[in-house]
Amino acid sequence: MEIKTDYSLKNLNTFGIEVRVKKYAEADSLESLSACLSEFSQMPKLILGGGSNILFTKDFDGLIIRMRLKGIELVHRDSSCVYVKAGAGEIWDDLVDYALNNNFGGLENLSLIPGTVGASPIQNIGAYGVEVKDVLHEVEGINLTTGKIEIYSNEACRFGYRNSLFKQELKNNFVVTSVTYRLSLEPKVNVSYEALKKELAASAEGEITIREVSEAVKRVRRSKLPDPGVLGNAGSFFKNPEIDKENFLELKAKHQDLTGYETPTGRIKIPAGYLIQKSGWKGRRLGNAGSYEKQALILVNYGGATGSEVLQLSSAIKESVYKEFGVHLETEVNII
Ligand code: FAD
Ligand code: EPU
């Protein structure tokens, strides 16, 4: 396995931030991954997929291992489902395509999310009414403390909204090597998300295919999300905050167009994009970074921004939103 020294990460993070790492390696097999982990056991490590949910704010004084483990395999089939195991380094959207091509249901609402299979359980990726926890069977990987292979069932992953065991107790201490998904042989489409419902309004619900759902999701995404190849970004920068009902009603009295929906715990999730827009930040720049003109929740690099510049912008936005609404925004992107 080739180890690079003092390596630039500019092309390996979708924000396009120029930082360098002391040691860099790409793991394309379990053997090369294990060898690399033992050789650099004492060094701080970061596991990298597509770099689409990371903001680098400084050089990384350690080892970065980029996951390239490939392979998509149908490992089990029962009367209603298939179990599909994919290597951590597979591109997420290639897995979605594989499922669509075989008419396996469950991944279509998650079409076009950038990044890799290995990162999908880390923040429990979600979009258009579906989260990966809805279809994930188990996660396999290496515990960095023990060096042992461990398998986590869906329940053991303790998934929440943009959250999991891998972002909590196992943070920076577990390398996902593969993920197995349970996909449906009798796909039922989920078009409950408002924007998706609107996009598919001309079709009768009983006749919509998973391919049509995927195409509709892609159209909606392309209409409002910036292409990282053109404008650096890492998707939503903050999580949508959850507030209690009373607080929601108070805010709603002042801001009648505020929307919210009840979570299973009885709290109300409100759109951070709305709060940012109403605080005057949509489309506004601070130096080389800004809030995207079509979707305020996405912070973008207009070219040459540093990670600190993006972080400064995010602090200014948080402050304004707190002043205006009394709501704390929590960062969704991983700050390194
Ligand atoms: P990276 O950014 O490389 O890593 C993210 C985190 O996971 C880091 O902490 C990293 O250390 C860790 N990690 C990565 N791989 C592994 C592994 N194999 N083992 C252990 N840890 C690992 N996300 C959504 O949920 N929904 C969306 O709709 C969505 N839309 C987006 C749109 C755009 C335009 C962009 C740029 C991003 C969007 N995202 C969205 C965020 C991003 O696509 C996801 O978080 C994705 O899962 C990140 O994958 P990655 O491989 O790029 O992970
Ligand atoms: N809104 C505004 N102004 C804006 C943006 C949004 O007022 O500039 C309001 C609108 O009322 C809109 C609502 O926010 O109806 C929701 O907006 P949108 O449907 O674009 O979704 P979001 O809540 O901003 C979340 C996820 C996205 C995911 C979409 C679709 C989070 C943090 N973000 O965004 O995930 O793709 O829903 O399900 O939950 C990501 O995680 O990187 C990401 C892009």
Short mmCIF file of C-alpha atoms and ligand atoms in Angstrom, two decimals:
data_model
loop_
_atom_site.label_atom_id
_atom_site.label_comp_id
_atom_site.label_asym_id
_atom_site.label_seq_id
_atom_site.Cartn_x
_atom_site.Cartn_y
_atom_site.Cartn_z
CA MET A 1 0.00 0.00 0.00
CA GLU A 2 1.40 3.37 -1.00
CA ILE A 3 1.69 5.91 1.82
CA LYS A 4 1.85 9.54 0.74
CA THR A 5 3.41 12.23 2.90
CA ASP A 6 2.32 15.87 3.28
CA TYR A 7 -0.59 15.26 0.91
CA SER A 8 -3.13 17.86 -0.28
CA LEU A 9 -6.80 17.17 0.56
CA LYS A 10 -8.23 19.89 -1.69
CA ASN A 11 -9.70 17.41 -4.17
CA LEU A 12 -10.82 15.00 -1.46
CA ASN A 13 -13.39 17.20 0.29
CA THR A 14 -16.46 18.61 -1.46
CA PHE A 15 -16.02 22.00 0.26
CA GLY A 16 -12.77 22.20 -1.76
CA ILE A 17 -10.76 23.42 1.25
CA GLU A 18 -6.99 23.40 0.79
CA VAL A 19 -5.42 21.59 3.77
CA ARG A 20 -2.68 18.99 4.01
CA VAL A 21 -2.33 15.71 5.85
CA LYS A 22 0.88 14.23 7.30
CA LYS A 23 0.27 10.68 5.97
CA TYR A 24 -2.32 9.52 3.42
CA ALA A 25 -3.29 6.03 2.27
CA GLU A 26 -6.09 4.41 0.27
CA ALA A 27 -7.45 1.06 1.47
CA ASP A 28 -8.80 -1.13 -1.33
CA SER A 29 -8.79 -4.43 0.58
CA LEU A 30 -9.24 -5.62 4.16
CA GLU A 31 -5.60 -6.76 4.13
CA SER A 32 -4.23 -3.36 3.14
CA LEU A 33 -6.51 -1.67 5.68
CA SER A 34 -5.34 -3.96 8.52
CA ALA A 35 -1.68 -3.53 7.53
CA CYS A 36 -2.04 0.23 7.52
CA LEU A 37 -3.84 0.29 10.88
CA SER A 38 -1.06 -1.78 12.52
CA GLU A 39 1.79 0.20 10.95
CA PHE A 40 0.35 3.51 12.18
CA SER A 41 -1.32 2.29 15.37
CA GLN A 42 0.04 5.21 17.43
CA MET A 43 -0.97 7.98 15.02
CA PRO A 44 -4.23 9.99 15.15
CA LYS A 45 -6.46 8.72 12.34
CA LEU A 46 -9.32 9.91 10.22
CA ILE A 47 -11.33 7.65 7.95
CA LEU A 48 -12.40 9.41 4.78
CA GLY A 49 -15.07 8.43 2.27
CA GLY A 50 -16.08 11.00 -0.35
CA GLY A 51 -15.33 13.95 1.94
CA SER A 52 -18.87 15.27 1.40
CA ASN A 53 -19.76 15.80 5.05
CA ILE A 54 -16.51 17.26 6.37
CA LEU A 55 -15.15 20.76 6.94
CA PHE A 56 -11.38 20.81 7.35
CA THR A 57 -10.30 23.84 9.39
CA LYS A 58 -6.59 23.01 9.64
CA ASP A 59 -3.92 20.60 8.42
CA PHE A 60 -4.36 17.07 9.80
CA ASP A 61 -1.36 15.94 11.83
CA GLY A 62 -1.92 12.22 11.48
CA LEU A 63 -3.02 9.54 9.03
CA ILE A 64 -6.00 9.73 6.71
CA ILE A 65 -7.22 6.46 5.22
CA ARG A 66 -9.55 6.84 2.26
CA MET A 67 -11.91 3.88 1.96
CA ARG A 68 -11.87 2.21 -1.46
CA LEU A 69 -13.20 -1.24 -0.52
CA LYS A 70 -15.53 -2.26 -3.36
CA GLY A 71 -18.11 -4.93 -4.09
CA ILE A 72 -21.88 -5.27 -4.14
CA GLU A 73 -23.17 -8.76 -3.39
CA LEU A 74 -26.61 -10.28 -2.92
CA VAL A 75 -26.00 -12.41 0.18
CA HIS A 76 -29.47 -13.70 1.02
CA ARG A 77 -32.99 -13.77 -0.40
CA ASP A 78 -36.27 -14.64 1.28
CA SER A 79 -39.85 -14.46 0.02
CA SER A 80 -40.14 -10.66 0.31
CA CYS A 81 -36.61 -9.29 0.69
CA VAL A 82 -33.03 -9.41 -0.48
CA TYR A 83 -29.98 -8.72 1.68
CA VAL A 84 -27.35 -6.78 -0.24
CA LYS A 85 -23.85 -6.34 1.19
CA ALA A 86 -21.73 -3.46 -0.15
CA GLY A 87 -18.11 -2.50 0.46
CA ALA A 88 -17.56 0.74 2.40
CA GLY A 89 -15.81 2.35 -0.56
CA GLU A 90 -18.69 1.86 -3.01
CA ILE A 91 -20.18 5.15 -4.20
CA TRP A 92 -23.57 5.48 -2.51
CA ASP A 93 -25.42 6.44 -5.68
CA ASP A 94 -23.96 3.42 -7.54
CA LEU A 95 -25.60 1.23 -4.90
CA VAL A 96 -28.89 3.09 -5.44
CA ASP A 97 -28.55 2.44 -9.20
CA TYR A 98 -27.87 -1.26 -8.56
CA ALA A 99 -31.07 -1.46 -6.48
CA LEU A 100 -33.11 0.37 -9.14
CA ASN A 101 -31.75 -1.80 -11.96
CA ASN A 102 -32.86 -4.91 -10.06
CA ASN A 103 -36.17 -3.40 -8.91
CA PHE A 104 -35.16 -3.77 -5.23
CA GLY A 105 -37.08 -1.17 -3.24
CA GLY A 106 -35.97 1.02 -0.35
CA LEU A 107 -33.12 3.23 -1.56
CA GLU A 108 -34.92 5.30 -4.22
CA ASN A 109 -35.68 8.30 -1.96
CA LEU A 110 -31.97 8.45 -1.09
CA SER A 111 -30.94 8.94 -4.74
CA LEU A 112 -28.07 11.29 -5.56
CA ILE A 113 -26.75 11.72 -2.00
CA PRO A 114 -23.00 12.20 -2.44
CA GLY A 115 -20.47 10.00 -0.65
CA THR A 116 -19.82 6.37 0.11
CA VAL A 117 -21.64 3.33 1.47
CA GLY A 118 -19.33 3.27 4.54
CA ALA A 119 -20.46 6.73 5.62
CA SER A 120 -24.19 5.99 5.21
CA PRO A 121 -24.67 4.68 8.78
CA ILE A 122 -22.39 7.31 10.41
CA GLN A 123 -24.97 10.10 10.34
CA ASN A 124 -27.88 7.85 9.26
CA ILE A 125 -28.24 9.63 5.91
CA GLY A 126 -31.74 10.76 5.10
CA ALA A 127 -33.77 12.53 2.46
CA TYR A 128 -37.33 12.85 1.19
CA GLY A 129 -38.99 10.91 4.00
CA VAL A 130 -36.54 8.00 4.28
CA GLU A 131 -33.46 7.39 6.44
CA VAL A 132 -30.91 4.66 5.87
CA LYS A 133 -31.97 3.09 9.19
CA ASP A 134 -35.23 2.11 7.44
CA VAL A 135 -33.37 -0.32 5.17
CA LEU A 136 -30.10 -1.06 6.96
CA HIS A 137 -29.63 -4.63 8.21
CA GLU A 138 -26.13 -4.59 9.73
CA VAL A 139 -22.78 -2.80 9.75
CA GLU A 140 -19.43 -4.56 9.77
CA GLY A 141 -16.11 -2.98 10.62
CA ILE A 142 -12.95 -2.87 12.70
CA ASN A 143 -12.80 -1.51 16.23
CA LEU A 144 -9.65 0.63 16.35
CA THR A 145 -9.02 0.00 20.06
CA THR A 146 -9.19 -3.79 19.94
CA GLY A 147 -8.33 -4.34 16.28
CA LYS A 148 -11.21 -6.84 16.17
CA ILE A 149 -13.96 -7.17 13.58
CA GLU A 150 -17.39 -6.27 14.97
CA ILE A 151 -20.89 -6.49 13.51
CA TYR A 152 -23.69 -4.16 14.63
CA SER A 153 -27.35 -4.95 14.01
CA ASN A 154 -29.69 -2.13 13.02
CA GLU A 155 -30.88 -1.82 16.62
CA ALA A 156 -27.34 -1.82 18.03
CA CYS A 157 -26.45 1.14 15.76
CA ARG A 158 -28.86 3.31 17.85
CA PHE A 159 -29.87 5.43 14.92
CA GLY A 160 -31.45 8.82 15.40
CA TYR A 161 -31.92 11.90 13.24
CA ARG A 162 -28.46 12.46 11.70
CA ASN A 163 -27.04 10.37 14.53
CA SER A 164 -25.77 6.90 15.42
CA LEU A 165 -23.49 4.94 17.74
CA PHE A 166 -20.67 5.73 15.28
CA LYS A 167 -21.06 9.48 15.94
CA GLN A 168 -21.26 8.89 19.70
CA GLU A 169 -19.48 6.13 21.69
CA LEU A 170 -17.58 4.80 18.67
CA LYS A 171 -16.67 8.21 17.24
CA ASN A 172 -13.24 8.02 15.55
CA ASN A 173 -12.84 4.49 16.90
CA PHE A 174 -14.51 2.30 14.29
CA VAL A 175 -13.87 1.74 10.60
CA VAL A 176 -16.93 0.61 8.67
CA THR A 177 -15.79 -1.96 6.11
CA SER A 178 -19.18 -3.05 4.72
CA VAL A 179 -22.90 -2.47 5.17
CA THR A 180 -25.74 -4.91 4.49
CA TYR A 181 -29.13 -3.52 3.46
CA ARG A 182 -32.50 -5.27 3.48
CA LEU A 183 -34.31 -4.31 0.28
CA SER A 184 -37.84 -5.12 -0.77
CA LEU A 185 -38.83 -7.46 -3.59
CA GLU A 186 -42.31 -5.90 -3.49
CA PRO A 187 -41.42 -2.20 -3.48
CA LYS A 188 -43.93 0.21 -1.97
CA VAL A 189 -43.18 3.81 -2.82
CA ASN A 190 -43.00 6.53 -0.15
CA VAL A 191 -44.02 9.91 -1.55
CA SER A 192 -45.07 11.46 1.77
CA TYR A 193 -42.47 14.28 1.61
CA GLU A 194 -44.26 17.42 0.42
CA ALA A 195 -41.78 18.42 -2.31
CA LEU A 196 -41.83 14.88 -3.69
CA LYS A 197 -45.61 14.66 -3.57
CA LYS A 198 -45.80 17.89 -5.60
CA GLU A 199 -43.23 16.66 -8.11
CA LEU A 200 -45.26 13.47 -8.69
CA ALA A 201 -48.71 15.10 -8.50
CA ALA A 202 -49.58 14.16 -12.10
CA SER A 203 -49.19 10.41 -11.41
CA ALA A 204 -51.69 8.17 -9.63
CA GLU A 205 -50.01 7.06 -6.38
CA GLY A 206 -50.66 3.33 -6.89
CA GLU A 207 -48.88 3.42 -10.24
CA ILE A 208 -45.65 5.21 -9.32
CA THR A 209 -42.53 3.05 -9.68
CA ILE A 210 -39.35 3.26 -7.61
CA ARG A 211 -37.54 4.45 -10.76
CA GLU A 212 -40.03 7.35 -11.05
CA VAL A 213 -39.51 8.23 -7.39
CA SER A 214 -35.75 8.23 -7.93
CA GLU A 215 -36.05 10.47 -11.01
CA ALA A 216 -38.35 12.87 -9.13
CA VAL A 217 -35.95 13.04 -6.16
CA LYS A 218 -33.10 13.79 -8.56
CA ARG A 219 -35.06 16.61 -10.21
CA VAL A 220 -35.92 18.20 -6.86
CA ARG A 221 -32.34 17.88 -5.62
CA ARG A 222 -30.85 19.32 -8.82
CA SER A 223 -33.23 22.28 -8.64
CA LYS A 224 -31.98 23.47 -5.27
CA LEU A 225 -28.72 21.84 -4.21
CA PRO A 226 -25.42 23.23 -5.48
CA ASP A 227 -23.19 20.82 -7.41
CA PRO A 228 -19.98 20.51 -5.36
CA GLY A 229 -18.04 20.26 -8.65
CA VAL A 230 -19.10 23.85 -9.33
CA LEU A 231 -19.58 25.37 -5.89
CA GLY A 232 -17.89 23.76 -2.86
CA ASN A 233 -20.28 22.64 -0.11
CA ALA A 234 -21.09 19.74 2.21
CA GLY A 235 -24.89 19.74 1.98
CA SER A 236 -26.90 21.00 4.97
CA PHE A 237 -24.48 22.66 7.35
CA PHE A 238 -26.80 22.50 10.38
CA LYS A 239 -29.42 20.02 11.59
CA ASN A 240 -33.06 21.00 11.62
CA PRO A 241 -33.68 21.91 15.27
CA GLU A 242 -36.30 20.24 17.45
CA ILE A 243 -38.17 22.46 19.90
CA ASP A 244 -41.03 21.81 22.30
CA LYS A 245 -44.64 22.40 21.28
CA GLU A 246 -45.17 25.52 23.41
CA ASN A 247 -42.09 27.14 22.00
CA PHE A 248 -43.25 26.25 18.47
CA LEU A 249 -46.67 27.84 19.04
CA GLU A 250 -45.04 31.01 20.40
CA LEU A 251 -42.80 31.26 17.34
CA LYS A 252 -45.68 30.45 15.01
CA ALA A 253 -47.72 33.32 16.50
CA LYS A 254 -44.97 35.70 15.41
CA HIS A 255 -44.03 33.95 12.16
CA GLN A 256 -47.19 32.54 10.63
CA ASP A 257 -45.42 30.87 7.70
CA LEU A 258 -43.20 28.78 9.99
CA THR A 259 -43.78 25.08 9.37
CA GLY A 260 -42.98 22.19 11.68
CA TYR A 261 -43.80 18.57 12.17
CA GLU A 262 -44.08 16.43 15.22
CA THR A 263 -41.36 13.85 15.88
CA PRO A 264 -42.09 10.52 17.62
CA THR A 265 -40.96 12.12 20.92
CA GLY A 266 -43.63 14.82 20.65
CA ARG A 267 -41.19 17.63 19.87
CA ILE A 268 -41.52 19.77 16.76
CA LYS A 269 -38.84 19.76 14.08
CA ILE A 270 -38.55 23.11 12.30
CA PRO A 271 -36.59 23.95 9.13
CA ALA A 272 -33.21 25.53 9.85
CA GLY A 273 -33.25 26.88 6.27
CA TYR A 274 -36.30 29.00 7.15
CA LEU A 275 -34.67 30.36 10.32
CA ILE A 276 -31.50 31.27 8.40
CA GLN A 277 -33.44 32.90 5.57
CA LYS A 278 -35.61 34.92 7.98
CA SER A 279 -32.45 36.03 9.81
CA GLY A 280 -31.34 37.64 6.56
CA TRP A 281 -28.54 35.25 5.60
CA LYS A 282 -29.90 33.54 2.47
CA GLY A 283 -27.58 34.31 -0.45
CA ARG A 284 -25.37 36.52 1.77
CA ARG A 285 -21.57 36.26 1.73
CA LEU A 286 -18.92 36.71 4.39
CA GLY A 287 -15.54 36.78 2.65
CA ASN A 288 -15.27 33.78 0.34
CA ALA A 289 -18.03 31.81 2.04
CA GLY A 290 -21.79 32.29 2.01
CA SER A 291 -25.25 30.86 2.52
CA TYR A 292 -26.47 29.43 -0.81
CA GLU A 293 -28.94 31.61 -2.69
CA LYS A 294 -31.41 28.77 -3.41
CA GLN A 295 -31.13 26.89 -0.09
CA ALA A 296 -30.06 28.89 2.96
CA LEU A 297 -29.08 25.80 5.00
CA ILE A 298 -26.20 25.06 2.64
CA LEU A 299 -22.99 26.99 3.19
CA VAL A 300 -20.83 27.33 0.10
CA ASN A 301 -17.23 28.10 -0.80
CA TYR A 302 -17.21 30.77 -3.51
CA GLY A 303 -13.54 29.95 -4.17
CA GLY A 304 -10.47 30.05 -1.97
CA ALA A 305 -12.39 29.97 1.33
CA THR A 306 -10.56 28.53 4.32
CA GLY A 307 -12.26 26.21 6.79
CA SER A 308 -12.02 28.93 9.44
CA GLU A 309 -13.80 31.35 7.14
CA VAL A 310 -16.70 28.89 6.74
CA LEU A 311 -16.71 28.32 10.50
CA GLN A 312 -16.82 32.08 11.14
CA LEU A 313 -19.79 32.38 8.79
CA SER A 314 -21.53 29.51 10.59
CA SER A 315 -20.99 31.20 13.99
CA ALA A 316 -22.41 34.48 12.67
CA ILE A 317 -25.47 32.63 11.33
CA LYS A 318 -25.97 30.77 14.61
CA GLU A 319 -25.80 34.04 16.52
CA SER A 320 -28.35 35.76 14.26
CA VAL A 321 -30.77 32.82 14.44
CA TYR A 322 -30.48 32.71 18.22
CA LYS A 323 -31.10 36.48 18.47
CA GLU A 324 -34.09 36.36 16.13
CA PHE A 325 -35.74 33.09 17.25
CA GLY A 326 -34.06 31.98 20.50
CA VAL A 327 -33.20 28.67 18.78
CA HIS A 328 -29.76 27.05 18.87
CA LEU A 329 -28.54 25.56 15.60
CA GLU A 330 -26.41 22.44 15.86
CA THR A 331 -23.77 21.74 13.24
CA GLU A 332 -24.45 18.70 11.04
CA VAL A 333 -21.15 18.67 9.12
CA ASN A 334 -18.10 17.08 10.80
CA ILE A 335 -15.63 19.82 11.73
CA ILE A 336 -12.02 18.63 11.70
P1 FAD B 1 -17.10 11.73 4.54
O1 FAD B 1 -17.48 13.16 4.37
O2 FAD B 1 -15.83 11.27 3.91
O3 FAD B 1 -17.11 11.36 6.06
C1 FAD B 1 -18.17 11.75 6.90
C2 FAD B 1 -17.93 11.19 8.32
O4 FAD B 1 -18.01 9.78 8.29
C3 FAD B 1 -16.53 11.52 8.85
O5 FAD B 1 -16.64 11.66 10.25
C4 FAD B 1 -15.73 10.27 8.50
O6 FAD B 1 -14.62 10.08 9.37
C5 FAD B 1 -16.77 9.19 8.68
N1 FAD B 1 -16.57 8.03 7.79
C6 FAD B 1 -16.65 8.01 6.44
N2 FAD B 1 -16.47 6.75 5.99
C7 FAD B 1 -16.28 5.98 7.07
C8 FAD B 1 -16.03 4.59 7.26
N3 FAD B 1 -15.94 3.74 6.23
N4 FAD B 1 -15.85 4.15 8.54
C9 FAD B 1 -15.92 4.99 9.59
N5 FAD B 1 -16.15 6.30 9.47
C10 FAD B 1 -16.33 6.80 8.23
N6 FAD B 1 -26.59 13.86 3.70
C11 FAD B 1 -27.81 13.38 4.01
O7 FAD B 1 -27.98 12.65 4.99
N7 FAD B 1 -28.88 13.66 3.22
C12 FAD B 1 -28.79 14.43 2.12
O8 FAD B 1 -29.78 14.67 1.45
C13 FAD B 1 -27.51 14.96 1.79
N8 FAD B 1 -27.34 15.76 0.71
C14 FAD B 1 -26.12 16.27 0.40
C15 FAD B 1 -26.00 17.08 -0.72
C16 FAD B 1 -24.75 17.59 -1.08
C17 FAD B 1 -24.64 18.48 -2.30
C18 FAD B 1 -23.61 17.29 -0.30
C19 FAD B 1 -22.26 17.80 -0.67
C20 FAD B 1 -23.74 16.49 0.85
C21 FAD B 1 -25.00 15.97 1.21
N9 FAD B 1 -25.18 15.16 2.34
C22 FAD B 1 -26.42 14.64 2.63
C23 FAD B 1 -24.04 14.85 3.21
C24 FAD B 1 -23.20 13.64 2.72
O9 FAD B 1 -23.51 13.33 1.39
C25 FAD B 1 -23.45 12.40 3.60
O10 FAD B 1 -23.21 12.68 4.96
C26 FAD B 1 -22.58 11.23 3.16
O11 FAD B 1 -22.98 10.06 3.83
C27 FAD B 1 -21.10 11.47 3.43
O12 FAD B 1 -20.38 10.44 2.80
P2 FAD B 1 -18.81 10.53 2.55
O13 FAD B 1 -18.36 9.22 2.08
O14 FAD B 1 -18.52 11.69 1.69
O15 FAD B 1 -18.30 10.78 4.04
N1 EPU B 2 -36.58 26.59 3.73
C1 EPU B 2 -36.63 27.96 3.68
N2 EPU B 2 -35.59 28.62 3.08
C2 EPU B 2 -34.51 27.98 2.57
C3 EPU B 2 -34.46 26.56 2.63
C4 EPU B 2 -35.52 25.89 3.21
O1 EPU B 2 -37.56 28.60 4.14
O2 EPU B 2 -33.61 28.65 2.05
C5 EPU B 2 -37.71 25.87 4.37
C6 EPU B 2 -38.90 25.69 3.43
O3 EPU B 2 -40.07 25.89 4.18
C7 EPU B 2 -38.85 24.21 3.06
C8 EPU B 2 -38.24 23.61 4.33
O4 EPU B 2 -37.31 24.60 4.78
O5 EPU B 2 -40.12 23.71 2.82
C9 EPU B 2 -37.48 22.30 4.09
O6 EPU B 2 -36.52 22.51 3.07
P1 EPU B 2 -35.97 21.29 2.20
O7 EPU B 2 -37.09 20.44 1.72
O8 EPU B 2 -35.04 21.84 1.20
O9 EPU B 2 -35.19 20.43 3.25
P2 EPU B 2 -34.26 20.79 4.48
O10 EPU B 2 -35.04 20.56 5.73
O11 EPU B 2 -33.61 22.11 4.31
C10 EPU B 2 -33.45 18.33 4.81
C11 EPU B 2 -32.16 17.63 4.96
C12 EPU B 2 -31.50 17.43 3.61
C13 EPU B 2 -32.43 16.60 2.74
C14 EPU B 2 -33.77 17.32 2.61
C15 EPU B 2 -34.79 16.48 1.89
C16 EPU B 2 -31.31 18.15 7.18
C17 EPU B 2 -30.32 18.90 7.99
N3 EPU B 2 -31.27 18.35 5.86
O12 EPU B 2 -33.16 19.64 4.33
O13 EPU B 2 -30.28 16.74 3.79
O14 EPU B 2 -31.88 16.37 1.46
O15 EPU B 2 -34.29 17.60 3.93
O16 EPU B 2 -35.23 15.48 2.72
O17 EPU B 2 -32.09 17.39 7.73
C18 EPU B 2 -27.94 17.03 4.16
O18 EPU B 2 -28.10 16.39 5.21
O19 EPU B 2 -26.83 17.44 3.78
C19 EPU B 2 -29.10 17.31 3.33
C20 EPU B 2 -29.03 18.00 2.20
#
